[in-house]
Short mmCIF file of C-alpha atoms in Angstrom, two decimals:
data_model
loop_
_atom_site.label_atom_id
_atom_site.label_comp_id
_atom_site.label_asym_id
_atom_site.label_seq_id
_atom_site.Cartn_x
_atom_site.Cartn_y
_atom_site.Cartn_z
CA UNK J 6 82.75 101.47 -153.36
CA UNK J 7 80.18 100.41 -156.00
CA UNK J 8 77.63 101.62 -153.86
CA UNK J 9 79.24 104.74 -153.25
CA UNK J 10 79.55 105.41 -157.07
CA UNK J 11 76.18 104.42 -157.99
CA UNK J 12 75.05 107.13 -155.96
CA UNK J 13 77.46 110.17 -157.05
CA UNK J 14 76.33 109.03 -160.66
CA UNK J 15 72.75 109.06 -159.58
CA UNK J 16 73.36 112.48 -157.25
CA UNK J 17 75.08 114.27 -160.52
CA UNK J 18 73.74 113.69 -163.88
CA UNK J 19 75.72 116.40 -165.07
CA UNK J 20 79.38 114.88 -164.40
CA UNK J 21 80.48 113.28 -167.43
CA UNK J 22 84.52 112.80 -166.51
CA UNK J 23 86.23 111.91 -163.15
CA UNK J 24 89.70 112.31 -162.13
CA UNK J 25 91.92 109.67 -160.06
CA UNK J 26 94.40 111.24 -158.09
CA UNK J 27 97.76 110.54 -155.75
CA UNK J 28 99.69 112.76 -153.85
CA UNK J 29 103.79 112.56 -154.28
CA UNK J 30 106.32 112.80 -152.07
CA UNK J 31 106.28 117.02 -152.98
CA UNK J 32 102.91 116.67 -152.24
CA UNK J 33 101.78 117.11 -155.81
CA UNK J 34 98.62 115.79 -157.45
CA UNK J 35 98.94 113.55 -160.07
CA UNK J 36 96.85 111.20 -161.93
CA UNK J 37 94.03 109.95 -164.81
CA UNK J 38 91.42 111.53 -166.03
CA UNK J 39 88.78 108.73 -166.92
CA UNK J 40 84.74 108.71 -167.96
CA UNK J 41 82.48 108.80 -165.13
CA UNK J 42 81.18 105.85 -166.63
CA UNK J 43 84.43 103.66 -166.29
CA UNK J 44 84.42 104.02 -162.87
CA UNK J 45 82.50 100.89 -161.57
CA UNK J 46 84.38 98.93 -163.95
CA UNK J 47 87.73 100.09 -162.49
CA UNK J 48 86.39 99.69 -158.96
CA UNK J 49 85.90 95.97 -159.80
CA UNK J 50 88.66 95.33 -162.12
CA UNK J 51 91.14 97.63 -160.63
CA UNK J 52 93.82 99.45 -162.25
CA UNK J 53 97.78 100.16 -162.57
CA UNK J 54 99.37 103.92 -162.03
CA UNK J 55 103.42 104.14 -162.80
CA UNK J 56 105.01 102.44 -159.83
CA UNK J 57 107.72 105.78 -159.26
CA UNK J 58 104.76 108.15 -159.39
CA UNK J 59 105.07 109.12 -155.30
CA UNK J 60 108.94 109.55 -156.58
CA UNK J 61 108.36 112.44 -159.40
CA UNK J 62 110.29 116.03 -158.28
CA UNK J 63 108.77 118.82 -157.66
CA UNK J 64 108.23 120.20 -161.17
CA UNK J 65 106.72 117.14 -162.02
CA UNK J 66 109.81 115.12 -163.90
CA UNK J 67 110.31 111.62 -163.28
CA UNK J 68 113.42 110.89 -161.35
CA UNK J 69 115.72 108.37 -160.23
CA UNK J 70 116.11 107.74 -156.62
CA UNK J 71 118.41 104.69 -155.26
CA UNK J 72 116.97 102.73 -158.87
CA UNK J 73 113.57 103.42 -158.44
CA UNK J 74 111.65 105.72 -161.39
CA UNK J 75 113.84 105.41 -163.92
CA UNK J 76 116.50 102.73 -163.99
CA UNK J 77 113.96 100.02 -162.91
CA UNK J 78 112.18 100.89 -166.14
CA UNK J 79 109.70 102.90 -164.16
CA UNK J 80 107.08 99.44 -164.07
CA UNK J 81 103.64 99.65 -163.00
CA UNK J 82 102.05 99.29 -159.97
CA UNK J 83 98.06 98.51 -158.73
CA UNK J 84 96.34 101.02 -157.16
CA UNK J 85 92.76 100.91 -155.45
CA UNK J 86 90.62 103.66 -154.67
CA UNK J 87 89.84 104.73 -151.19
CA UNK J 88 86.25 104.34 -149.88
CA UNK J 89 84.70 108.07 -149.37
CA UNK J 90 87.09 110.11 -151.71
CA UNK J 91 84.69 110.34 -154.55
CA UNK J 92 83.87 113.78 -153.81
CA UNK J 93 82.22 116.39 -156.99
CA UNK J 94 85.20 118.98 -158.18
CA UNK J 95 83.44 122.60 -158.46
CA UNK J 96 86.09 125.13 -159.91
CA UNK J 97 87.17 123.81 -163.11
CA UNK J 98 85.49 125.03 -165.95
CA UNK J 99 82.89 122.31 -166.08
CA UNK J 100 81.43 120.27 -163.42
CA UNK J 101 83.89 117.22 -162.94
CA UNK J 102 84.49 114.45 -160.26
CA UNK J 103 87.77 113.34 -158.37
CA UNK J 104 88.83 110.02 -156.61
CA UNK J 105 91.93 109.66 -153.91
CA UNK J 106 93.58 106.38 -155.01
CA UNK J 107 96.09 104.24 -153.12
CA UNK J 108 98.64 101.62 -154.12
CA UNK J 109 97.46 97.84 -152.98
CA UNK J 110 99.14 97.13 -149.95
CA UNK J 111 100.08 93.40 -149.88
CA UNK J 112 101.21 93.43 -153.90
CA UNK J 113 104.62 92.43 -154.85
CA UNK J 114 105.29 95.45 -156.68
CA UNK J 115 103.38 97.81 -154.19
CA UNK J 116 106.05 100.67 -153.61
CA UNK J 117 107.20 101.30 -150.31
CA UNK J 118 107.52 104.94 -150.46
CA UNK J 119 104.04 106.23 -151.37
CA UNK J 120 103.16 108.89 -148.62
CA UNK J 121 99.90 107.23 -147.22
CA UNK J 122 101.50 104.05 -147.05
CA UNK J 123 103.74 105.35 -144.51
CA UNK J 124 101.51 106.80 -142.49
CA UNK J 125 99.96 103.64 -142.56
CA UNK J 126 102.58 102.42 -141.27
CA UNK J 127 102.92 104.01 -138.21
CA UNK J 128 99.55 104.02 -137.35
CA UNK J 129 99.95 100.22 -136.95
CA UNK J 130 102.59 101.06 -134.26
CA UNK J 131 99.71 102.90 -132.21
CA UNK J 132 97.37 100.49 -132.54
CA UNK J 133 99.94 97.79 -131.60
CA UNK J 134 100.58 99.77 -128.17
CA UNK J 135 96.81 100.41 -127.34
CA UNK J 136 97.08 104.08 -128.52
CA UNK J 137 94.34 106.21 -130.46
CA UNK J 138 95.58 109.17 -131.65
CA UNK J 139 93.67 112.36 -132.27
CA UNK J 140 95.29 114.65 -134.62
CA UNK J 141 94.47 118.29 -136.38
CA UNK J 142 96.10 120.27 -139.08
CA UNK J 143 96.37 124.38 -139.02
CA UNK J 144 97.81 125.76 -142.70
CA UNK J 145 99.11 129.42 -143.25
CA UNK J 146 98.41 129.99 -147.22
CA UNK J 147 98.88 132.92 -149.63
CA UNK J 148 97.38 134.96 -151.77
CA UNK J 149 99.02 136.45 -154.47
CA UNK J 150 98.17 138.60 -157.74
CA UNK J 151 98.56 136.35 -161.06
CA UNK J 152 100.58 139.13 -162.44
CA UNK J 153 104.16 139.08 -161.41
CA UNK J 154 106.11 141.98 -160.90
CA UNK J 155 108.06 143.96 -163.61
CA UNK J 156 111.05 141.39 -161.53
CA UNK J 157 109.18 138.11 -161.59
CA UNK J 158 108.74 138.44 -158.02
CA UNK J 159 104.68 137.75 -156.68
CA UNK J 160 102.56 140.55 -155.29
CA UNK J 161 99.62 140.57 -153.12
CA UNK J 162 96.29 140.81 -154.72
CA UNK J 163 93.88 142.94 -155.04
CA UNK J 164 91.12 142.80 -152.47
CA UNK J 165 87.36 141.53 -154.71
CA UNK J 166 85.40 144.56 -153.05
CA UNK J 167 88.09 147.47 -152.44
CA UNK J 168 90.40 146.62 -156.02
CA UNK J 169 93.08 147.80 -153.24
CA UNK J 170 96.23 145.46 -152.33
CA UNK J 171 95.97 143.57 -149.39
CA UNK J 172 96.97 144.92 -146.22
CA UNK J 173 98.78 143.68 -142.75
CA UNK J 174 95.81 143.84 -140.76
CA UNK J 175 96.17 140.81 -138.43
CA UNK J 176 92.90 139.00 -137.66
CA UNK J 177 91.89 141.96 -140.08
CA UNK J 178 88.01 141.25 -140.27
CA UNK J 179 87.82 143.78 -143.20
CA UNK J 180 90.58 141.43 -145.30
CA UNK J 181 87.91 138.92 -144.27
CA UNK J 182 85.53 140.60 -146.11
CA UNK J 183 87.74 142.00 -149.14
CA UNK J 184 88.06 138.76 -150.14
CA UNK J 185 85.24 137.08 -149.08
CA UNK J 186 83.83 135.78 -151.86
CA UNK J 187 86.95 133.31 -152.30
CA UNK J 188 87.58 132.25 -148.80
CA UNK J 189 83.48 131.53 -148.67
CA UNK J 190 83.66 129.44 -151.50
CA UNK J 191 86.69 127.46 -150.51
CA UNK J 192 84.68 127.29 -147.06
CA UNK J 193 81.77 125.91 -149.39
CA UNK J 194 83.60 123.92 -151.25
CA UNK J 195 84.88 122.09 -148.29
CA UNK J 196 81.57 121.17 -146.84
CA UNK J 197 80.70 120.02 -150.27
CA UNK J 198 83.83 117.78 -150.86
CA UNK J 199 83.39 116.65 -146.69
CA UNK J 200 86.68 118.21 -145.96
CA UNK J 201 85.72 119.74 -142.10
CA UNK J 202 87.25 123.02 -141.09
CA UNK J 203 86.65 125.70 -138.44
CA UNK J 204 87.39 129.15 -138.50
CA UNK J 205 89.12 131.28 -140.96
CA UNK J 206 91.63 134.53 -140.00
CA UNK J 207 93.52 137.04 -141.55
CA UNK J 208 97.28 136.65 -140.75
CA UNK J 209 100.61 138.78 -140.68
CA UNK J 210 101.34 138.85 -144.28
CA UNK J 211 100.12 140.18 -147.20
CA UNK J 212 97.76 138.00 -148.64
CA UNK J 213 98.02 135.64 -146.07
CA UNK J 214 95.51 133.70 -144.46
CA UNK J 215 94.81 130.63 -142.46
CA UNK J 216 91.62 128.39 -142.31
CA UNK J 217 92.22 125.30 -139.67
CA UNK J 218 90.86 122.06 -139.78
CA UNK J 219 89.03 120.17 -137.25
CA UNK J 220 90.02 117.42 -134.74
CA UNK J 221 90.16 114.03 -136.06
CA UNK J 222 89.69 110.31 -134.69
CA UNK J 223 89.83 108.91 -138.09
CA UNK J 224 94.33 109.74 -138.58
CA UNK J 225 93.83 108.69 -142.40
CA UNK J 226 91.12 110.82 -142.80
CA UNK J 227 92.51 113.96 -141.23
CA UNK J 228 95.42 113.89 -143.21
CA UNK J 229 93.04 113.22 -146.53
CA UNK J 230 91.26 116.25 -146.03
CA UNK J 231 94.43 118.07 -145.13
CA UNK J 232 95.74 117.14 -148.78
CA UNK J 233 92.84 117.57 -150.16
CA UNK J 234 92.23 120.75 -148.43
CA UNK J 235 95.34 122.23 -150.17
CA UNK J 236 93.94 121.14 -153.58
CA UNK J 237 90.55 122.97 -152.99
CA UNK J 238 92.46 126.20 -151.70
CA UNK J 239 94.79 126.12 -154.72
CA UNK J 240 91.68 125.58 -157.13
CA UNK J 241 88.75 127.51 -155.66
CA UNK J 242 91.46 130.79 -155.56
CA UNK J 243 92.59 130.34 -159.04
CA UNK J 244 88.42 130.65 -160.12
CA UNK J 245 88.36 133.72 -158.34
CA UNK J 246 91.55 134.81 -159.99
CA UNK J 247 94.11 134.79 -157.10
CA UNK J 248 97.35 132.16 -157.17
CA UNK J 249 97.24 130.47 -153.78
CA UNK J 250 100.35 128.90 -152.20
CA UNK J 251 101.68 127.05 -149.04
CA UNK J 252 104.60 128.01 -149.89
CA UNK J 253 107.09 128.22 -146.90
CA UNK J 254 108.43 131.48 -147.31
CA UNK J 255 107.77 133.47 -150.31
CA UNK J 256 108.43 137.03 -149.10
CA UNK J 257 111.62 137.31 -147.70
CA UNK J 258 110.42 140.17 -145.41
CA UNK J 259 106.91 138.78 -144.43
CA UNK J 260 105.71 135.98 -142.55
CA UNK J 261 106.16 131.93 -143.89
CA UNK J 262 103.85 130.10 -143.71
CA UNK J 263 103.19 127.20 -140.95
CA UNK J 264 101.79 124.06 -140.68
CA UNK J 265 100.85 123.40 -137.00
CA UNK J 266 100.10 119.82 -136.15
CA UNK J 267 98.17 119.18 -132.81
CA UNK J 268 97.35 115.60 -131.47
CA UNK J 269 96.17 113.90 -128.65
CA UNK J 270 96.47 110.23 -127.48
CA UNK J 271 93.54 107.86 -125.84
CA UNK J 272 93.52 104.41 -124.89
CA UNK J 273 90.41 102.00 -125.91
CA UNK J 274 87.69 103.05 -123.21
CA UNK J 275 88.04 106.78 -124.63
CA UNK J 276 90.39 108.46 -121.36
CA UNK J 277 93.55 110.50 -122.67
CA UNK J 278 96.54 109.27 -122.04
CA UNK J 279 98.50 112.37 -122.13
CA UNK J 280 96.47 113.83 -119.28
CA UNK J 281 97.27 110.54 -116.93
CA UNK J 282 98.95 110.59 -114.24
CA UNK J 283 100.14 113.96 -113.74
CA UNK J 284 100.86 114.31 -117.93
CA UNK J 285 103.44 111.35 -117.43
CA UNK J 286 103.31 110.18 -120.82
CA UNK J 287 102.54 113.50 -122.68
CA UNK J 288 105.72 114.51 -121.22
CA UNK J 289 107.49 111.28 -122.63
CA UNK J 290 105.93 111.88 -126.29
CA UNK J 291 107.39 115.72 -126.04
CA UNK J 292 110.34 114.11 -125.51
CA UNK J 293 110.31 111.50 -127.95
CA UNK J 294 109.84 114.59 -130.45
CA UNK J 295 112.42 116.73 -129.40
CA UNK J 296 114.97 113.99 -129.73
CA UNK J 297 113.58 113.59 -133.10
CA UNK J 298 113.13 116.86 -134.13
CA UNK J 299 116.84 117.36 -135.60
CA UNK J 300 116.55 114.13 -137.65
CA UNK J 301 112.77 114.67 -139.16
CA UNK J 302 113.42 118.27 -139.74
CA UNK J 303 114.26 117.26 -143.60
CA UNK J 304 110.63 116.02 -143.79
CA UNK J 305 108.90 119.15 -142.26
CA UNK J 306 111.47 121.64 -144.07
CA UNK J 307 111.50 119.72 -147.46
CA UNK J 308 113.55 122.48 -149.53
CA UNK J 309 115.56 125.16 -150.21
CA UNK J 310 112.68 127.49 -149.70
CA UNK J 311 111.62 125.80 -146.27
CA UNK J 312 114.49 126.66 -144.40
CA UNK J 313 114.34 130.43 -145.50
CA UNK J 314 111.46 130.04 -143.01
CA UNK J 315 113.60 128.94 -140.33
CA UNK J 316 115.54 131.77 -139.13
CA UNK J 317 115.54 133.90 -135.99
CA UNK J 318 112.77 136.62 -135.80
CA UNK J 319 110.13 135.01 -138.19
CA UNK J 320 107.80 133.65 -135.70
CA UNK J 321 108.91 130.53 -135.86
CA UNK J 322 110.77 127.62 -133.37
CA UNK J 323 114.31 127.13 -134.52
CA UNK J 324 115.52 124.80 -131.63
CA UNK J 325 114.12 121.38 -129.86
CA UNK J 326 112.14 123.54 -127.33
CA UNK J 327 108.88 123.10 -125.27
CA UNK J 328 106.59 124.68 -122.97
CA UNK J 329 103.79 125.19 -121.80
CA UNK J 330 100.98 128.09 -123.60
CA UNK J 331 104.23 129.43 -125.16
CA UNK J 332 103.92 129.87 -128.70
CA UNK J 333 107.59 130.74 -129.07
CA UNK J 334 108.85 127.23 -128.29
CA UNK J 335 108.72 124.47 -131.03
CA UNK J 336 106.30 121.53 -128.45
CA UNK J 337 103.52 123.34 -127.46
CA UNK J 338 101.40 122.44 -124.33
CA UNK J 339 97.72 124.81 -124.68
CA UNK J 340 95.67 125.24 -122.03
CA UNK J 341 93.02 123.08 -121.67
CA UNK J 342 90.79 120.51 -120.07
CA UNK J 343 92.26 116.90 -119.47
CA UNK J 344 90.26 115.77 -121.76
CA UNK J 345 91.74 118.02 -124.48
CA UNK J 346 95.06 117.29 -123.57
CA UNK J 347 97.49 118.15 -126.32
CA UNK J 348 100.68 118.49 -128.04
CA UNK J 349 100.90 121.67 -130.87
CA UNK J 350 104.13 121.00 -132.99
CA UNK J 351 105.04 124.18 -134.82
CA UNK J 352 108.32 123.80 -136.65
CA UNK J 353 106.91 122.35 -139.88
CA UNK J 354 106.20 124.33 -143.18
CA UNK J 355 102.86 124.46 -144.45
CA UNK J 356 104.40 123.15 -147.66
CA UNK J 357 105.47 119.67 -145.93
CA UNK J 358 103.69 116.18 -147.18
CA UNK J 359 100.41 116.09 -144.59
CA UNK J 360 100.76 111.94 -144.74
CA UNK J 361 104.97 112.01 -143.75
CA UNK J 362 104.55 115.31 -141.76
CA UNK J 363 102.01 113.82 -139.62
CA UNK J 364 103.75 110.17 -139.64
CA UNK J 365 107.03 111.08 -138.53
CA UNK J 366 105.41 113.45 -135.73
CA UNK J 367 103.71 110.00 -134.15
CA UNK J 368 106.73 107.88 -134.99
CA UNK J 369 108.51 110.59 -132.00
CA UNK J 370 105.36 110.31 -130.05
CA UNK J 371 105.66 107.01 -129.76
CA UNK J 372 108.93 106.35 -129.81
CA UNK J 373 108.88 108.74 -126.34
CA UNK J 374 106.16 107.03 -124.85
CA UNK J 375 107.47 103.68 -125.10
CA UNK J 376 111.31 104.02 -124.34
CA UNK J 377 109.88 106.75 -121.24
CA UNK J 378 111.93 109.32 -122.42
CA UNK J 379 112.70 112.70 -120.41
CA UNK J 380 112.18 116.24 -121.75
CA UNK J 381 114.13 118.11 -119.37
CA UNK J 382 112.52 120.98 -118.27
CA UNK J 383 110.22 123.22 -119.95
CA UNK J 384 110.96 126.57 -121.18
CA UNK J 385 109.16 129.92 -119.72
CA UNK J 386 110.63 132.43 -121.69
CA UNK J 387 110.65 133.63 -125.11
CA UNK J 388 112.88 131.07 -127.08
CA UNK J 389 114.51 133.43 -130.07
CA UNK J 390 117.91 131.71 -130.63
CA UNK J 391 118.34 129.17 -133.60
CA UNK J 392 120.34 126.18 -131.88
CA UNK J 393 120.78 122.08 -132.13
CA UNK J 394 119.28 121.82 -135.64
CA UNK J 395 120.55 121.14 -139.03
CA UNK J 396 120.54 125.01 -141.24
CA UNK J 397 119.91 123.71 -144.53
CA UNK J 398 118.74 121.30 -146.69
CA UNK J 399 121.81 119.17 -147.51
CA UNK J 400 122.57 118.72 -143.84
CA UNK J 401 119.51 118.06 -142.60
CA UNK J 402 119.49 115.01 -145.42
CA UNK J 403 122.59 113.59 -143.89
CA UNK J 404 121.11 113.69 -140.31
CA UNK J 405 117.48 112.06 -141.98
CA UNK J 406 119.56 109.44 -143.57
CA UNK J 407 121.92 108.16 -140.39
CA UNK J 408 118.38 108.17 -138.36
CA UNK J 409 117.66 104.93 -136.54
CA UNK J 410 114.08 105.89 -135.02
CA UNK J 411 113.19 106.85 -138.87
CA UNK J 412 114.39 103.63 -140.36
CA UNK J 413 112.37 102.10 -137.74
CA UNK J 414 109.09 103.89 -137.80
CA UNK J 415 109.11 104.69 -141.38
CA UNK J 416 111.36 102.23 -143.03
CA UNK J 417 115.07 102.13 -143.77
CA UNK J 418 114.20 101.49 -147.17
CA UNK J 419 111.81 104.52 -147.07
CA UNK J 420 114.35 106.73 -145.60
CA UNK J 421 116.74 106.02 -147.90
CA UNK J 422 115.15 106.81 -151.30
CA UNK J 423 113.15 110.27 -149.77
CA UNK J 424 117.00 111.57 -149.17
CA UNK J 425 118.02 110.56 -152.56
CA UNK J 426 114.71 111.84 -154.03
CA UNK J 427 115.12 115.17 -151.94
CA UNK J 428 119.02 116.10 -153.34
CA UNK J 429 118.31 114.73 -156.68
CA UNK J 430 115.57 117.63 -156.18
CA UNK J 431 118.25 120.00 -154.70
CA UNK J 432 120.54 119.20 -157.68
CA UNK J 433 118.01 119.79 -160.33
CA UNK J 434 117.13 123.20 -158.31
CA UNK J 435 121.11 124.33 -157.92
CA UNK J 436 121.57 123.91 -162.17
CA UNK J 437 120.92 127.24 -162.66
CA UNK J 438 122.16 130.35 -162.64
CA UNK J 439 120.39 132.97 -161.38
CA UNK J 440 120.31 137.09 -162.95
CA UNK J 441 121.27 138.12 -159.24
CA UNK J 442 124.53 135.28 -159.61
CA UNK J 443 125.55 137.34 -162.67
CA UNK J 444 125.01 140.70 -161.21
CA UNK J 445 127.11 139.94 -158.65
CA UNK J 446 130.49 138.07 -160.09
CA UNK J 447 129.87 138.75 -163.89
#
């Protein structure tokens, strides 16, 4: 690390501040802002963040969940900063640097509920068995005006060559263009931050779009530079004047937007073990998911919002379903080499936490592959009808919370305080009345 900063500081003269950052259970920033300067010092002497951080809601309160964050007197915790992260920060108003930062694993007072932590965790399970997973993310994102509507309600914005709203061109090259000086410099600012994507599309709604990421070896990594990817969308859009979001479903009428986790599995000498004999054990990891699927759905539909997503006829899975090169079903199998040989999950929200999204999808990997679990039989047809999941938030809770493979994959204690940090959320969210609640029963 002192290495590392010694030559940022050297690369760019021009940075005076840097900001250390963690990403919540919302899968919110939050964090110090500190002098360039301090940063070998606090890379040698280390540091304390606010132990219930991971725990703030979604506006950004501090909130109690089972006695953590508040009633515990909110103590603090020591945090380290990860090896690689120090990465230059281009769309703020003057040149700036930023710094991923982890709590010490092994401390007393580490907290058990910080996002990377459990993926951590998890990870050890696949190293345990042999296993080296290979993941990628794919994010839908908006676009939207920074005016609201006369209602409140967002709009789509205004294409940076035409001045004309966006359209509903799918894989629309001349959206491409109309905003191409925004999705060019998020593609630049990628490279430059050594977040690694591939190709960028045009999608169904208005404003939306989707730039995937590429294939990963390095699990921790992959799911830094998805989190991280979603900070340099959100930032580089708001320079051009756009509001991004990966928001799950913010036009009631148009398409959510997914996140669509694909992974592989090799043993040590580098064959995958999803393509062995005759897909044996990919088809034991399907399973292990779809058993899963109804107890994790909390984590990859984390609010109210999310499951507006998840109803029949918006492109999405609504039922433990899988199949092969059918993009209807919720475990996809793609075509491809043995090599290559995949699973696509597509239920989750492109809103979900990258680190517990992509933690509890290996938890039912693995959980499938060791116990040799069964799929059943895989579905040919188009799969339309919503069945065998929870249909809102509050439910879905209940099922996370009574989950055995969760408690032991990510930890009962874990499991626990995300359901009481997730309805202290929906409580907060359902103290309100709405102008539409008074229109109706005034």
């Amino acid at each position: 690390m002192q290495q590392e900063i010694k030559a940022f500081i050297s690369a760019n003269p021009d940075v005076k501040e840097v900001d250390l950052i963690i990403m919540d259970i919302p899968g919110n920033f939050y964090g110090k802002r500190y002098a360039i300067t301090d940063l070998e010092k606090l890379a040698v002497n280390g540091l304390k963040f606010p132990r219930g951080m991971p725990l703030m809601s979604v506006q950004g309160h501090a909130i109690d969940a089972l006695g953590h964050g508040i009633d515990d007197g909110d103590p603090d915790a020591s945090i380290e900063l990860v090896p690689g992260s120090l990465r230059r920060v281009g769309w703020e108003s003057e040149p700036r640097a930023q710094v991923m930062v982890t709590y010490t694993q092994g401390e007393e007072d580490s907290p058990f509920w910080e996002p990377r932590t459990i993926l951590k965790k998890v990870l050890s399970r696949f190293e345990s068995s042999g296993y080296r997973p290979v993941v990628a993310f794919e994010l839908e994102f908006y676009l939207f005006d920074l005016k609201r509507t006369n209602d409140g309600l967002v709009q789509a914005p205004l294409g940076q060559l035409t001045g004309q709203r966006d359209t509903y061109a799918v894989m629309g090259i001349d959206r491409l263009a109309d905003f191409g000086k925004c999705l060019s410099d998020i593609s630049r600012t990628c490279a430059e931050q050594g977040v690694d994507i591939g190709p960028a599309s045009a999608e169904v709604g208005l404003g939306q779009y989707e730039i995937n990421l590429v294939h990963n070896s390095d699990v921790m990594e992959a799911a830094d530079q998805c989190a991280m990817f979603r900070r340099i969308v959100k930032g580089v859009a708001l320079k051009h004047g756009f509001q991004a979001s990966f928001m799950a479903k913010p036009y009631i009428d148009d398409a959510g937007n997914g996140l669509h986790l694909h992974v592989s599995v090799y043993d040590d000498a580098g064959e995958n073990l999803l393509a062995a004999n005759d897909d044996k054990k990919l088809l034991h990891a399907v399973a292990g998911v779809l058993k899963l699927m109804p107890e994790s759905l909390s984590i990859f539909a984390p609010n109210v919002n999310a499951f507006r997503r998840l109803k029949p006829g918006n492109n999405v899975p609504i039922g433990p379903t899988w199949g092969y090169e059918n993009r209807s079903v919720a475990v996809r199998i793609p075509e491809s080499e043995a090599k290559d040989r995949r699973i696509e999950y597509r239920v989750g929200g492109a809103d979900g936490n990258p680190y517990l999204t992509l933690a509890t999808l290996l938890a039912g990997m693995h959980n499938g592959m060791e116990k040799e679990l069964d799929p059943g039989a895989p579905t040919e047809e188009l799969s339309e009808d919503s069945f065998g999941l929870p249909t809102d938030l509050l439910d879905a809770l209940y099922v996370t919370e009574e989950s055995e493979v969760l408690k032991e994959y990510l930890g009962s204690e874990f499991v626990g305080v995300y359901c009481a940090q997730k309805r202290s959320e929906f409580n907060a969210y359902e103290a309100a009345i709405s102008a539409r609640e008074y229109d109706w029963y005034l």
